[in-house]
């Protein structure tokens, strides 16, 4: 997965977050594990590039938030409302 994220919040204390929920399948094909990957930028209108790789991906979901500067997105950002958007689901 690769792309860019931009912060459109003018407040200097607010950052743009993109959070990915990634479901991967184990090698036996009988267990799905969810993990999260997040990218943050606090530079107003300055795109930040990101790239990461996962193998045996079953599903990818996305959520975008604008909130305070922190090491990780808050529970409010990663919770279910508003809903996650599905980007990819494996046909298998």
Coordinates of C-alpha atoms in Angstrom, one line a residue, residues 1 4-5 15 20 23 30 35-36 41 47 54-55 60 69 74 78 80 82 88:
X1 CA 0.0 0.0 0.0
X4 CA 0.1 10.4 0.4
X5 CA -1.8 12.0 3.3
X15 CA -3.0 16.6 12.7
X20 CA -5.7 1.2 7.9
X23 CA -6.9 -8.5 7.9
X30 CA -7.9 -21.0 8.7
X35 CA -3.8 -5.3 12.7
X36 CA -3.7 -1.6 12.2
X41 CA 1.0 14.4 9.3
X47 CA 1.6 15.8 1.6
X54 CA 1.6 -7.0 4.1
X55 CA 1.3 -10.5 2.8
X60 CA -8.2 -3.6 3.9
X69 CA -0.9 15.5 17.9
X74 CA -7.2 8.0 19.8
X78 CA -10.3 4.1 15.6
X80 CA -16.7 2.2 14.7
X82 CA -18.2 6.9 11.7
X88 CA -10.3 -4.2 -0.7

